[in-house]
mmCIF file of C-alpha atoms in Angstrom:
data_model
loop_
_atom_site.group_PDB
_atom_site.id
_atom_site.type_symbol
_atom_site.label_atom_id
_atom_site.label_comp_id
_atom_site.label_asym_id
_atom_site.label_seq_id
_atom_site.Cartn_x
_atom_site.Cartn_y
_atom_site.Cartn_z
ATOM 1 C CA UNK A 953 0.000 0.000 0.000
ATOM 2 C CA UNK A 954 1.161 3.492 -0.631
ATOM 3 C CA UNK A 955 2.352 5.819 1.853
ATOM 4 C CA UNK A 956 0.079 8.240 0.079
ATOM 5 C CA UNK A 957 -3.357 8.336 2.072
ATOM 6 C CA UNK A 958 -6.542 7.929 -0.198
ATOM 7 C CA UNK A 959 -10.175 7.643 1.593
ATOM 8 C CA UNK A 960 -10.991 4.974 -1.469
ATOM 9 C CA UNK A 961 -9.597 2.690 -2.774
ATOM 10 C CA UNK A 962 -11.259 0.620 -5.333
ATOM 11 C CA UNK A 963 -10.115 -2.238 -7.708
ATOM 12 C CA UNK A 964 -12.899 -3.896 -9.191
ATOM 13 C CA UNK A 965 -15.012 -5.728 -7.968
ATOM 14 C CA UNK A 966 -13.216 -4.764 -4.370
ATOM 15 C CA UNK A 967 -13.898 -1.231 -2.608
ATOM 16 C CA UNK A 968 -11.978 -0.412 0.321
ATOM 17 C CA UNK A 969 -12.214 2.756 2.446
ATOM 18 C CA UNK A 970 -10.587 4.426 4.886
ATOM 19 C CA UNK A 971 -12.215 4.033 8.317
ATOM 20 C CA UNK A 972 -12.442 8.266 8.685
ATOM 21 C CA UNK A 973 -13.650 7.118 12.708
ATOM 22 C CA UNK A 974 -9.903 6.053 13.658
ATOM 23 C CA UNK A 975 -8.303 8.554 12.123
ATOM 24 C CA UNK A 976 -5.670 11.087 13.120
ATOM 25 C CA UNK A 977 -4.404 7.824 15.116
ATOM 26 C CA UNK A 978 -4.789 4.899 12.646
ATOM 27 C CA UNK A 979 -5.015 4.655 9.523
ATOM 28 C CA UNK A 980 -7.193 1.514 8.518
ATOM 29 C CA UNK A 981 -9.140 0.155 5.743
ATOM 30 C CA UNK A 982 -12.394 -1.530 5.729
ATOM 31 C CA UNK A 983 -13.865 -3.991 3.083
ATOM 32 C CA UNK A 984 -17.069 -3.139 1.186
ATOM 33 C CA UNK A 985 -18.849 -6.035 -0.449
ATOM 34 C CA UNK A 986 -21.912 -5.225 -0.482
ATOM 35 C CA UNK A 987 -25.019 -2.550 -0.102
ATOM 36 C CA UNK A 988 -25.090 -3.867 3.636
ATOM 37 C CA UNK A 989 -21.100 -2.682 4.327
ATOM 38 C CA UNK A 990 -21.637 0.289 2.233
ATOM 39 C CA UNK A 991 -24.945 1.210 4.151
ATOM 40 C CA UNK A 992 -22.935 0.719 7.609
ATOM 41 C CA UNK A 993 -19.665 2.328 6.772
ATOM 42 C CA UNK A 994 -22.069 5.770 5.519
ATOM 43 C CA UNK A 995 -24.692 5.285 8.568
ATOM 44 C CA UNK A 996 -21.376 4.621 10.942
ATOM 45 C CA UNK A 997 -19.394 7.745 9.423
ATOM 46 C CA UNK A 998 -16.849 5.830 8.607
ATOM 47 C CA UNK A 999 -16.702 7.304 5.501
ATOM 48 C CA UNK A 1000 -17.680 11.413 5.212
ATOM 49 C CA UNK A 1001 -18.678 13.918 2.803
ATOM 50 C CA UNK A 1002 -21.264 14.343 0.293
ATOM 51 C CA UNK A 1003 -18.698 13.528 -2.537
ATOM 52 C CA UNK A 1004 -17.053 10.313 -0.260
ATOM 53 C CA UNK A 1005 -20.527 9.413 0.957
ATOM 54 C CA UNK A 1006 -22.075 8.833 -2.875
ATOM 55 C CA UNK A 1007 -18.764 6.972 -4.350
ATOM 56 C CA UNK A 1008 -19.099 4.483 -1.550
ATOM 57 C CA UNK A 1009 -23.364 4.034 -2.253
ATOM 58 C CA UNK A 1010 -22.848 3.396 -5.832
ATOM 59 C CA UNK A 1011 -19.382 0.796 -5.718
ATOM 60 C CA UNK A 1012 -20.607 -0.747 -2.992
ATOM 61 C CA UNK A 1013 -23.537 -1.238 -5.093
ATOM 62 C CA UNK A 1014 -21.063 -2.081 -7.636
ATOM 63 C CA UNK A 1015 -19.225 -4.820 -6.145
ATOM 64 C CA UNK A 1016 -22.328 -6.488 -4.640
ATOM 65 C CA UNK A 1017 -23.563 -6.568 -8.683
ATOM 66 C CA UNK A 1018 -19.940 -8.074 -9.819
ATOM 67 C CA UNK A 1019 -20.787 -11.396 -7.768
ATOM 68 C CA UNK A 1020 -24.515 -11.518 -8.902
ATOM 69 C CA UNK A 1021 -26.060 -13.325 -11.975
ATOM 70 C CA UNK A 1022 -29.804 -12.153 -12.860
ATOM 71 C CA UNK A 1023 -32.632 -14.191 -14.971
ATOM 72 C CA UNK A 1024 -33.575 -10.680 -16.950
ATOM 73 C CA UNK A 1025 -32.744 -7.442 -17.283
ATOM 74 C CA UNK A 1026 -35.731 -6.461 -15.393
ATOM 75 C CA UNK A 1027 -34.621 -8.615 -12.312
ATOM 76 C CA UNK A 1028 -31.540 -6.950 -12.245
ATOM 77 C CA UNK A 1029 -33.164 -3.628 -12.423
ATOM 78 C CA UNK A 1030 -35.584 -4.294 -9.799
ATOM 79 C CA UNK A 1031 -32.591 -5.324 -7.742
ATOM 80 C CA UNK A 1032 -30.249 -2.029 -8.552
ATOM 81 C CA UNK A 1033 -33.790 -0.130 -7.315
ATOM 82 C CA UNK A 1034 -33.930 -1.644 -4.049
ATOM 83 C CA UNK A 1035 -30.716 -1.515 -3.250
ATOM 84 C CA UNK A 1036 -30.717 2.208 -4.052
ATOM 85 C CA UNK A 1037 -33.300 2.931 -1.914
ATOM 86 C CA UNK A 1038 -31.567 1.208 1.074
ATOM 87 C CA UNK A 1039 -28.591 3.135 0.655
ATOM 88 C CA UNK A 1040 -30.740 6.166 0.095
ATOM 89 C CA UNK A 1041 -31.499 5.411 4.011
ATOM 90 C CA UNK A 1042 -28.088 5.526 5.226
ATOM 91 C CA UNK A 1043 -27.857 9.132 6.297
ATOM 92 C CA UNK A 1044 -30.991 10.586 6.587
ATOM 93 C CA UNK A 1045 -29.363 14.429 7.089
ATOM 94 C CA UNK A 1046 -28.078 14.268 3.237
ATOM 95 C CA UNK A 1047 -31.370 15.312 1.832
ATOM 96 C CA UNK A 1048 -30.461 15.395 -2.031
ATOM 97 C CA UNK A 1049 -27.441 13.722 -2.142
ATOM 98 C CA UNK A 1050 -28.971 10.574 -3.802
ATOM 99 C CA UNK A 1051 -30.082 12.737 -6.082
ATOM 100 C CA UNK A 1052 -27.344 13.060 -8.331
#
């Protein structure tokens, strides 16, 4: 890892952020595989910022799709919708940031 500190850190289909909670002391990284982890780490403000808080929603969206095989395009749809509107719940203070 580089001595250069980034809050994200992804390499398909694996998203890794920087836990902002530990931090001027520590610097760790947490693993987001799903809409679940994402959810937490933005709920837990592990991750801050409008900017920070909507790249984490959609790759942790992202890598939960990468492992995931659908029978349509509509079921796969139906699933990106749901999802969305779970993360959409994750901090309740960022009005229109799932907006954009």
């Amino acid at each position: 890892m580089s001595s250069r500190l980034q809050a994200i850190l992804w390499v398909r289909p694996r998203l890794r952020i920087l836990n902002q909670l530990l931090l001027p002391h520590r610097r760790e990284y947490v693993e987001i595989n799903d809409c679940r982890a994402g959810h937490h780490a933005i709920a837990s403000m592990q991750t801050r910022g409008a900017p920070a808080i909507a790249i984490v929603a959609a790759l942790s969206l992202a890598a939960e799709l990468c492992g995931l095989d659908f029978s349509s395009a509509a079921a796969a749809q139906a699933h990106i919708r749901q999802q969305l509107a779970y993360l959409s719940t994750s901090r309740p203070t960022a009005v229109n940031l799932f907006d954009a």
